[in-house]
mmCIF file with all atom_site columns, C-alpha atoms in Angstrom:
data_model
loop_
_atom_site.group_PDB
_atom_site.id
_atom_site.type_symbol
_atom_site.label_atom_id
_atom_site.label_alt_id
_atom_site.label_comp_id
_atom_site.label_asym_id
_atom_site.label_entity_id
_atom_site.label_seq_id
_atom_site.pdbx_PDB_ins_code
_atom_site.Cartn_x
_atom_site.Cartn_y
_atom_site.Cartn_z
_atom_site.occupancy
_atom_site.B_iso_or_equiv
_atom_site.pdbx_formal_charge
_atom_site.auth_seq_id
_atom_site.auth_comp_id
_atom_site.auth_asym_id
_atom_site.auth_atom_id
_atom_site.pdbx_PDB_model_num
ATOM 1   C CA . UNK A 1 1   ? -14.586 11.947  -1.301  1.00 0.00 ? 613 UNK A CA 1
ATOM 2   C CA . UNK A 1 2   ? -10.972 10.901  -0.753  1.00 0.00 ? 614 UNK A CA 1
ATOM 3   C CA . UNK A 1 3   ? -8.648  9.378   -3.343  1.00 0.00 ? 615 UNK A CA 1
ATOM 4   C CA . UNK A 1 4   ? -6.195  6.994   -1.683  1.00 0.00 ? 616 UNK A CA 1
ATOM 5   C CA . UNK A 1 5   ? -3.123  5.716   -3.540  1.00 0.00 ? 617 UNK A CA 1
ATOM 6   C CA . UNK A 1 6   ? -2.121  2.298   -2.181  1.00 0.00 ? 618 UNK A CA 1
ATOM 7   C CA . UNK A 1 7   ? 1.242   0.800   -3.019  1.00 0.00 ? 619 UNK A CA 1
ATOM 8   C CA . UNK A 1 8   ? 3.903   -1.547  -1.731  1.00 0.00 ? 620 UNK A CA 1
ATOM 9   C CA . UNK A 1 9   ? 7.313   -2.948  -2.530  1.00 0.00 ? 621 UNK A CA 1
ATOM 10  C CA . UNK A 1 10  ? 8.749   0.025   -4.400  1.00 0.00 ? 622 UNK A CA 1
ATOM 11  C CA . UNK A 1 11  ? 12.272  -1.170  -3.489  1.00 0.00 ? 623 UNK A CA 1
ATOM 12  C CA . UNK A 1 12  ? 13.922  2.184   -4.132  1.00 0.00 ? 624 UNK A CA 1
ATOM 13  C CA . UNK A 1 13  ? 12.094  2.970   -7.383  1.00 0.00 ? 625 UNK A CA 1
ATOM 14  C CA . UNK A 1 14  ? 9.248   5.439   -7.991  1.00 0.00 ? 626 UNK A CA 1
ATOM 15  C CA . UNK A 1 15  ? 8.200   5.045   -11.604 1.00 0.00 ? 627 UNK A CA 1
ATOM 16  C CA . UNK A 1 16  ? 6.848   8.094   -13.429 1.00 0.00 ? 628 UNK A CA 1
ATOM 17  C CA . UNK A 1 17  ? 3.347   6.569   -13.787 1.00 0.00 ? 629 UNK A CA 1
ATOM 18  C CA . UNK A 1 18  ? 3.328   5.931   -10.039 1.00 0.00 ? 630 UNK A CA 1
ATOM 19  C CA . UNK A 1 19  ? 4.435   9.514   -9.313  1.00 0.00 ? 631 UNK A CA 1
ATOM 20  C CA . UNK A 1 20  ? 1.530   10.817  -11.396 1.00 0.00 ? 632 UNK A CA 1
ATOM 21  C CA . UNK A 1 21  ? -0.935  8.730   -9.376  1.00 0.00 ? 633 UNK A CA 1
ATOM 22  C CA . UNK A 1 22  ? 0.607   9.888   -6.094  1.00 0.00 ? 634 UNK A CA 1
ATOM 23  C CA . UNK A 1 23  ? 0.258   13.527  -7.167  1.00 0.00 ? 635 UNK A CA 1
ATOM 24  C CA . UNK A 1 24  ? -3.512  13.000  -7.665  1.00 0.00 ? 636 UNK A CA 1
ATOM 25  C CA . UNK A 1 25  ? -3.970  11.313  -4.264  1.00 0.00 ? 637 UNK A CA 1
ATOM 26  C CA . UNK A 1 26  ? -5.470  12.857  -1.136  1.00 0.00 ? 638 UNK A CA 1
ATOM 27  C CA . UNK A 1 27  ? -3.752  10.191  1.003   1.00 0.00 ? 639 UNK A CA 1
ATOM 28  C CA . UNK A 1 28  ? -1.002  7.619   0.320   1.00 0.00 ? 640 UNK A CA 1
ATOM 29  C CA . UNK A 1 29  ? -0.700  4.194   1.972   1.00 0.00 ? 641 UNK A CA 1
ATOM 30  C CA . UNK A 1 30  ? 2.584   2.304   1.482   1.00 0.00 ? 642 UNK A CA 1
ATOM 31  C CA . UNK A 1 31  ? 2.801   -1.264  2.791   1.00 0.00 ? 643 UNK A CA 1
ATOM 32  C CA . UNK A 1 32  ? 6.575   -1.467  3.120   1.00 0.00 ? 644 UNK A CA 1
ATOM 33  C CA . UNK A 1 33  ? 9.811   -2.330  1.344   1.00 0.00 ? 645 UNK A CA 1
ATOM 34  C CA . UNK A 1 34  ? 10.375  1.296   0.489   1.00 0.00 ? 646 UNK A CA 1
ATOM 35  C CA . UNK A 1 35  ? 14.181  1.019   0.746   1.00 0.00 ? 647 UNK A CA 1
ATOM 36  C CA . UNK A 1 36  ? 15.160  4.709   0.981   1.00 0.00 ? 648 UNK A CA 1
ATOM 37  C CA . UNK A 1 37  ? 14.312  7.778   3.021   1.00 0.00 ? 649 UNK A CA 1
ATOM 38  C CA . UNK A 1 38  ? 14.346  9.803   -0.220  1.00 0.00 ? 650 UNK A CA 1
ATOM 39  C CA . UNK A 1 39  ? 11.263  7.921   -1.462  1.00 0.00 ? 651 UNK A CA 1
ATOM 40  C CA . UNK A 1 40  ? 9.497   8.506   1.869   1.00 0.00 ? 652 UNK A CA 1
ATOM 41  C CA . UNK A 1 41  ? 10.278  12.219  1.614   1.00 0.00 ? 653 UNK A CA 1
ATOM 42  C CA . UNK A 1 42  ? 9.087   12.420  -1.996  1.00 0.00 ? 654 UNK A CA 1
ATOM 43  C CA . UNK A 1 43  ? 5.797   10.635  -1.218  1.00 0.00 ? 655 UNK A CA 1
ATOM 44  C CA . UNK A 1 44  ? 5.215   12.982  1.761   1.00 0.00 ? 656 UNK A CA 1
ATOM 45  C CA . UNK A 1 45  ? 5.566   15.938  -0.620  1.00 0.00 ? 657 UNK A CA 1
ATOM 46  C CA . UNK A 1 46  ? 2.502   14.730  -2.572  1.00 0.00 ? 658 UNK A CA 1
ATOM 47  C CA . UNK A 1 47  ? -0.022  13.868  0.169   1.00 0.00 ? 659 UNK A CA 1
ATOM 48  C CA . UNK A 1 48  ? -0.326  12.722  3.789   1.00 0.00 ? 660 UNK A CA 1
ATOM 49  C CA . UNK A 1 49  ? 1.554   9.423   4.001   1.00 0.00 ? 661 UNK A CA 1
ATOM 50  C CA . UNK A 1 50  ? 0.939   6.332   6.128   1.00 0.00 ? 662 UNK A CA 1
ATOM 51  C CA . UNK A 1 51  ? 3.697   3.723   5.883   1.00 0.00 ? 663 UNK A CA 1
ATOM 52  C CA . UNK A 1 52  ? 4.870   0.523   7.513   1.00 0.00 ? 664 UNK A CA 1
ATOM 53  C CA . UNK A 1 53  ? 8.319   -1.007  7.563   1.00 0.00 ? 665 UNK A CA 1
ATOM 54  C CA . UNK A 1 54  ? 9.014   -3.962  5.282   1.00 0.00 ? 666 UNK A CA 1
ATOM 55  C CA . UNK A 1 55  ? 11.575  -6.730  5.699   1.00 0.00 ? 667 UNK A CA 1
ATOM 56  C CA . UNK A 1 56  ? 14.008  -4.838  3.425   1.00 0.00 ? 668 UNK A CA 1
ATOM 57  C CA . UNK A 1 57  ? 13.629  -1.552  5.308   1.00 0.00 ? 669 UNK A CA 1
ATOM 58  C CA . UNK A 1 58  ? 16.644  -1.755  7.603   1.00 0.00 ? 670 UNK A CA 1
ATOM 59  C CA . UNK A 1 59  ? 18.389  0.671   9.972   1.00 0.00 ? 671 UNK A CA 1
ATOM 60  C CA . UNK A 1 60  ? 17.284  3.833   8.165   1.00 0.00 ? 672 UNK A CA 1
ATOM 61  C CA . UNK A 1 61  ? 13.643  2.837   8.802   1.00 0.00 ? 673 UNK A CA 1
ATOM 62  C CA . UNK A 1 62  ? 13.909  2.067   12.541  1.00 0.00 ? 674 UNK A CA 1
ATOM 63  C CA . UNK A 1 63  ? 11.291  4.717   13.393  1.00 0.00 ? 675 UNK A CA 1
ATOM 64  C CA . UNK A 1 64  ? 8.736   3.388   10.877  1.00 0.00 ? 676 UNK A CA 1
ATOM 65  C CA . UNK A 1 65  ? 6.180   1.097   12.585  1.00 0.00 ? 677 UNK A CA 1
ATOM 66  C CA . UNK A 1 66  ? 5.699   -2.532  11.567  1.00 0.00 ? 678 UNK A CA 1
ATOM 67  C CA . UNK A 1 67  ? 1.925   -2.080  11.522  1.00 0.00 ? 679 UNK A CA 1
ATOM 68  C CA . UNK A 1 68  ? -0.540  0.784   11.799  1.00 0.00 ? 680 UNK A CA 1
ATOM 69  C CA . UNK A 1 69  ? -4.246  1.427   12.091  1.00 0.00 ? 681 UNK A CA 1
ATOM 70  C CA . UNK A 1 70  ? -5.770  4.463   10.426  1.00 0.00 ? 682 UNK A CA 1
ATOM 71  C CA . UNK A 1 71  ? -9.342  5.557   9.692   1.00 0.00 ? 683 UNK A CA 1
ATOM 72  C CA . UNK A 1 72  ? -10.037 7.415   6.447   1.00 0.00 ? 684 UNK A CA 1
ATOM 73  C CA . UNK A 1 73  ? -13.528 8.825   5.847   1.00 0.00 ? 685 UNK A CA 1
ATOM 74  C CA . UNK A 1 74  ? -14.989 6.226   8.226   1.00 0.00 ? 686 UNK A CA 1
ATOM 75  C CA . UNK A 1 75  ? -13.147 3.230   6.707   1.00 0.00 ? 687 UNK A CA 1
ATOM 76  C CA . UNK A 1 76  ? -10.874 1.519   9.263   1.00 0.00 ? 688 UNK A CA 1
ATOM 77  C CA . UNK A 1 77  ? -7.558  0.244   7.871   1.00 0.00 ? 689 UNK A CA 1
ATOM 78  C CA . UNK A 1 78  ? -4.920  -2.065  9.300   1.00 0.00 ? 690 UNK A CA 1
ATOM 79  C CA . UNK A 1 79  ? -1.650  -2.110  7.371   1.00 0.00 ? 691 UNK A CA 1
ATOM 80  C CA . UNK A 1 80  ? 1.316   -4.478  7.687   1.00 0.00 ? 692 UNK A CA 1
ATOM 81  C CA . UNK A 1 81  ? 3.994   -5.603  5.237   1.00 0.00 ? 693 UNK A CA 1
ATOM 82  C CA . UNK A 1 82  ? 3.702   -9.384  5.511   1.00 0.00 ? 694 UNK A CA 1
ATOM 83  C CA . UNK A 1 83  ? 0.235   -10.918 5.806   1.00 0.00 ? 695 UNK A CA 1
ATOM 84  C CA . UNK A 1 84  ? 1.669   -13.527 8.205   1.00 0.00 ? 696 UNK A CA 1
ATOM 85  C CA . UNK A 1 85  ? 1.681   -10.689 10.766  1.00 0.00 ? 697 UNK A CA 1
ATOM 86  C CA . UNK A 1 86  ? -2.028  -9.863  10.510  1.00 0.00 ? 698 UNK A CA 1
ATOM 87  C CA . UNK A 1 87  ? -3.581  -10.168 13.979  1.00 0.00 ? 699 UNK A CA 1
ATOM 88  C CA . UNK A 1 88  ? -6.379  -12.645 14.665  1.00 0.00 ? 700 UNK A CA 1
ATOM 89  C CA . UNK A 1 89  ? -8.767  -10.029 16.083  1.00 0.00 ? 701 UNK A CA 1
ATOM 90  C CA . UNK A 1 90  ? -10.016 -7.916  13.197  1.00 0.00 ? 702 UNK A CA 1
ATOM 91  C CA . UNK A 1 91  ? -13.220 -6.708  14.837  1.00 0.00 ? 703 UNK A CA 1
ATOM 92  C CA . UNK A 1 92  ? -12.224 -3.048  14.435  1.00 0.00 ? 704 UNK A CA 1
ATOM 93  C CA . UNK A 1 93  ? -10.984 -3.332  10.838  1.00 0.00 ? 705 UNK A CA 1
ATOM 94  C CA . UNK A 1 94  ? -12.706 -2.866  7.460   1.00 0.00 ? 706 UNK A CA 1
ATOM 95  C CA . UNK A 1 95  ? -9.670  -3.107  5.142   1.00 0.00 ? 707 UNK A CA 1
ATOM 96  C CA . UNK A 1 96  ? -6.315  -4.840  5.557   1.00 0.00 ? 708 UNK A CA 1
ATOM 97  C CA . UNK A 1 97  ? -3.483  -3.615  3.327   1.00 0.00 ? 709 UNK A CA 1
ATOM 98  C CA . UNK A 1 98  ? -0.348  -5.741  3.024   1.00 0.00 ? 710 UNK A CA 1
ATOM 99  C CA . UNK A 1 99  ? 2.478   -6.348  0.565   1.00 0.00 ? 711 UNK A CA 1
ATOM 100 C CA . UNK A 1 100 ? 5.588   -8.544  0.467   1.00 0.00 ? 712 UNK A CA 1
ATOM 101 C CA . UNK A 1 101 ? 4.552   -11.109 -2.183  1.00 0.00 ? 713 UNK A CA 1
ATOM 102 C CA . UNK A 1 102 ? 4.645   -8.617  -5.105  1.00 0.00 ? 714 UNK A CA 1
ATOM 103 C CA . UNK A 1 103 ? 1.356   -10.190 -6.313  1.00 0.00 ? 715 UNK A CA 1
ATOM 104 C CA . UNK A 1 104 ? -1.824  -8.129  -6.544  1.00 0.00 ? 716 UNK A CA 1
ATOM 105 C CA . UNK A 1 105 ? -4.655  -9.645  -4.538  1.00 0.00 ? 717 UNK A CA 1
ATOM 106 C CA . UNK A 1 106 ? -8.046  -8.454  -3.400  1.00 0.00 ? 718 UNK A CA 1
ATOM 107 C CA . UNK A 1 107 ? -10.567 -10.604 -1.579  1.00 0.00 ? 719 UNK A CA 1
ATOM 108 C CA . UNK A 1 108 ? -13.008 -10.554 1.280   1.00 0.00 ? 720 UNK A CA 1
ATOM 109 C CA . UNK A 1 109 ? -12.478 -12.748 4.329   1.00 0.00 ? 721 UNK A CA 1
ATOM 110 C CA . UNK A 1 110 ? -15.012 -12.811 7.160   1.00 0.00 ? 722 UNK A CA 1
ATOM 111 C CA . UNK A 1 111 ? -16.312 -9.350  6.300   1.00 0.00 ? 723 UNK A CA 1
ATOM 112 C CA . UNK A 1 112 ? -12.849 -7.766  6.001   1.00 0.00 ? 724 UNK A CA 1
ATOM 113 C CA . UNK A 1 113 ? -11.531 -6.564  2.639   1.00 0.00 ? 725 UNK A CA 1
ATOM 114 C CA . UNK A 1 114 ? -7.971  -7.813  2.057   1.00 0.00 ? 726 UNK A CA 1
ATOM 115 C CA . UNK A 1 115 ? -5.774  -5.903  -0.394  1.00 0.00 ? 727 UNK A CA 1
ATOM 116 C CA . UNK A 1 116 ? -2.250  -6.462  -1.611  1.00 0.00 ? 728 UNK A CA 1
ATOM 117 C CA . UNK A 1 117 ? -1.510  -3.722  -4.168  1.00 0.00 ? 729 UNK A CA 1
ATOM 118 C CA . UNK A 1 118 ? 1.344   -5.781  -5.601  1.00 0.00 ? 730 UNK A CA 1
ATOM 119 C CA . UNK A 1 119 ? 4.665   -4.157  -6.426  1.00 0.00 ? 731 UNK A CA 1
ATOM 120 C CA . UNK A 1 120 ? 5.233   -1.033  -8.489  1.00 0.00 ? 732 UNK A CA 1
ATOM 121 C CA . UNK A 1 121 ? 8.991   -0.982  -7.954  1.00 0.00 ? 733 UNK A CA 1
ATOM 122 C CA . UNK A 1 122 ? 11.609  -3.106  -9.626  1.00 0.00 ? 734 UNK A CA 1
ATOM 123 C CA . UNK A 1 123 ? 10.201  -5.968  -11.678 1.00 0.00 ? 735 UNK A CA 1
ATOM 124 C CA . UNK A 1 124 ? 10.456  -9.323  -9.958  1.00 0.00 ? 736 UNK A CA 1
ATOM 125 C CA . UNK A 1 125 ? 10.283  -12.479 -12.023 1.00 0.00 ? 737 UNK A CA 1
ATOM 126 C CA . UNK A 1 126 ? 7.502   -11.978 -14.597 1.00 0.00 ? 738 UNK A CA 1
ATOM 127 C CA . UNK A 1 127 ? 4.970   -10.495 -12.165 1.00 0.00 ? 739 UNK A CA 1
ATOM 128 C CA . UNK A 1 128 ? 2.767   -7.558  -13.142 1.00 0.00 ? 740 UNK A CA 1
ATOM 129 C CA . UNK A 1 129 ? 3.763   -4.115  -11.884 1.00 0.00 ? 741 UNK A CA 1
ATOM 130 C CA . UNK A 1 130 ? 0.726   -2.835  -10.015 1.00 0.00 ? 742 UNK A CA 1
ATOM 131 C CA . UNK A 1 131 ? -0.705  -0.486  -7.416  1.00 0.00 ? 743 UNK A CA 1
ATOM 132 C CA . UNK A 1 132 ? -4.247  0.378   -6.363  1.00 0.00 ? 744 UNK A CA 1
ATOM 133 C CA . UNK A 1 133 ? -6.389  3.477   -6.064  1.00 0.00 ? 745 UNK A CA 1
ATOM 134 C CA . UNK A 1 134 ? -9.270  3.521   -3.627  1.00 0.00 ? 746 UNK A CA 1
ATOM 135 C CA . UNK A 1 135 ? -11.988 6.135   -3.566  1.00 0.00 ? 747 UNK A CA 1
ATOM 136 C CA . UNK A 1 136 ? -13.743 6.538   -0.228  1.00 0.00 ? 748 UNK A CA 1
ATOM 137 C CA . UNK A 1 137 ? -16.947 8.402   0.452   1.00 0.00 ? 749 UNK A CA 1
ATOM 138 C CA . UNK A 1 138 ? -19.277 8.199   3.451   1.00 0.00 ? 750 UNK A CA 1
ATOM 139 C CA . UNK A 1 139 ? -17.688 5.018   4.797   1.00 0.00 ? 751 UNK A CA 1
ATOM 140 C CA . UNK A 1 140 ? -17.944 3.190   1.441   1.00 0.00 ? 752 UNK A CA 1
ATOM 141 C CA . UNK A 1 141 ? -15.073 2.463   -0.902  1.00 0.00 ? 753 UNK A CA 1
ATOM 142 C CA . UNK A 1 142 ? -14.308 1.388   -4.458  1.00 0.00 ? 754 UNK A CA 1
ATOM 143 C CA . UNK A 1 143 ? -10.997 -0.107  -5.474  1.00 0.00 ? 755 UNK A CA 1
ATOM 144 C CA . UNK A 1 144 ? -9.229  0.052   -8.828  1.00 0.00 ? 756 UNK A CA 1
ATOM 145 C CA . UNK A 1 145 ? -6.211  -2.039  -9.773  1.00 0.00 ? 757 UNK A CA 1
ATOM 146 C CA . UNK A 1 146 ? -3.691  -0.056  -11.801 1.00 0.00 ? 758 UNK A CA 1
ATOM 147 C CA . UNK A 1 147 ? -1.358  -1.886  -14.140 1.00 0.00 ? 759 UNK A CA 1
ATOM 148 C CA . UNK A 1 148 ? 1.874   0.103   -14.506 1.00 0.00 ? 760 UNK A CA 1
ATOM 149 C CA . UNK A 1 149 ? 3.358   -0.214  -17.983 1.00 0.00 ? 761 UNK A CA 1
ATOM 150 C CA . UNK A 1 150 ? 6.684   1.606   -17.641 1.00 0.00 ? 762 UNK A CA 1
#
């Protein structure tokens, strides 16, 4: 079984509650708007890290891809920052992870699970501060929304 921490839109801030979740993770997925190399380096120190570049990740992030595909325990992921950039052909994808809106969302569309973990960085408007934890075993997954209080 793998524990996957899924987050987005940290915007230069790793809250202590988020750090604790990252330390428990086997794998970390970050859907962009990281804002600093220091946060990338810190996340890499906790677990293998898969990241994409967000619209606020500028020159420092030139080597970070805009989208990636990764398979974890048989579950095929596609990750991109803005859901407007999700490709039409999703035949090889089980889960799409995206960010940008800062709003948590999970839904199924045409057999593909769509997940926006929300934002666990700086508070924006009056939106919840959230991330997600997915447990994966034998090609099946469960998702848990985490509400970050601090």
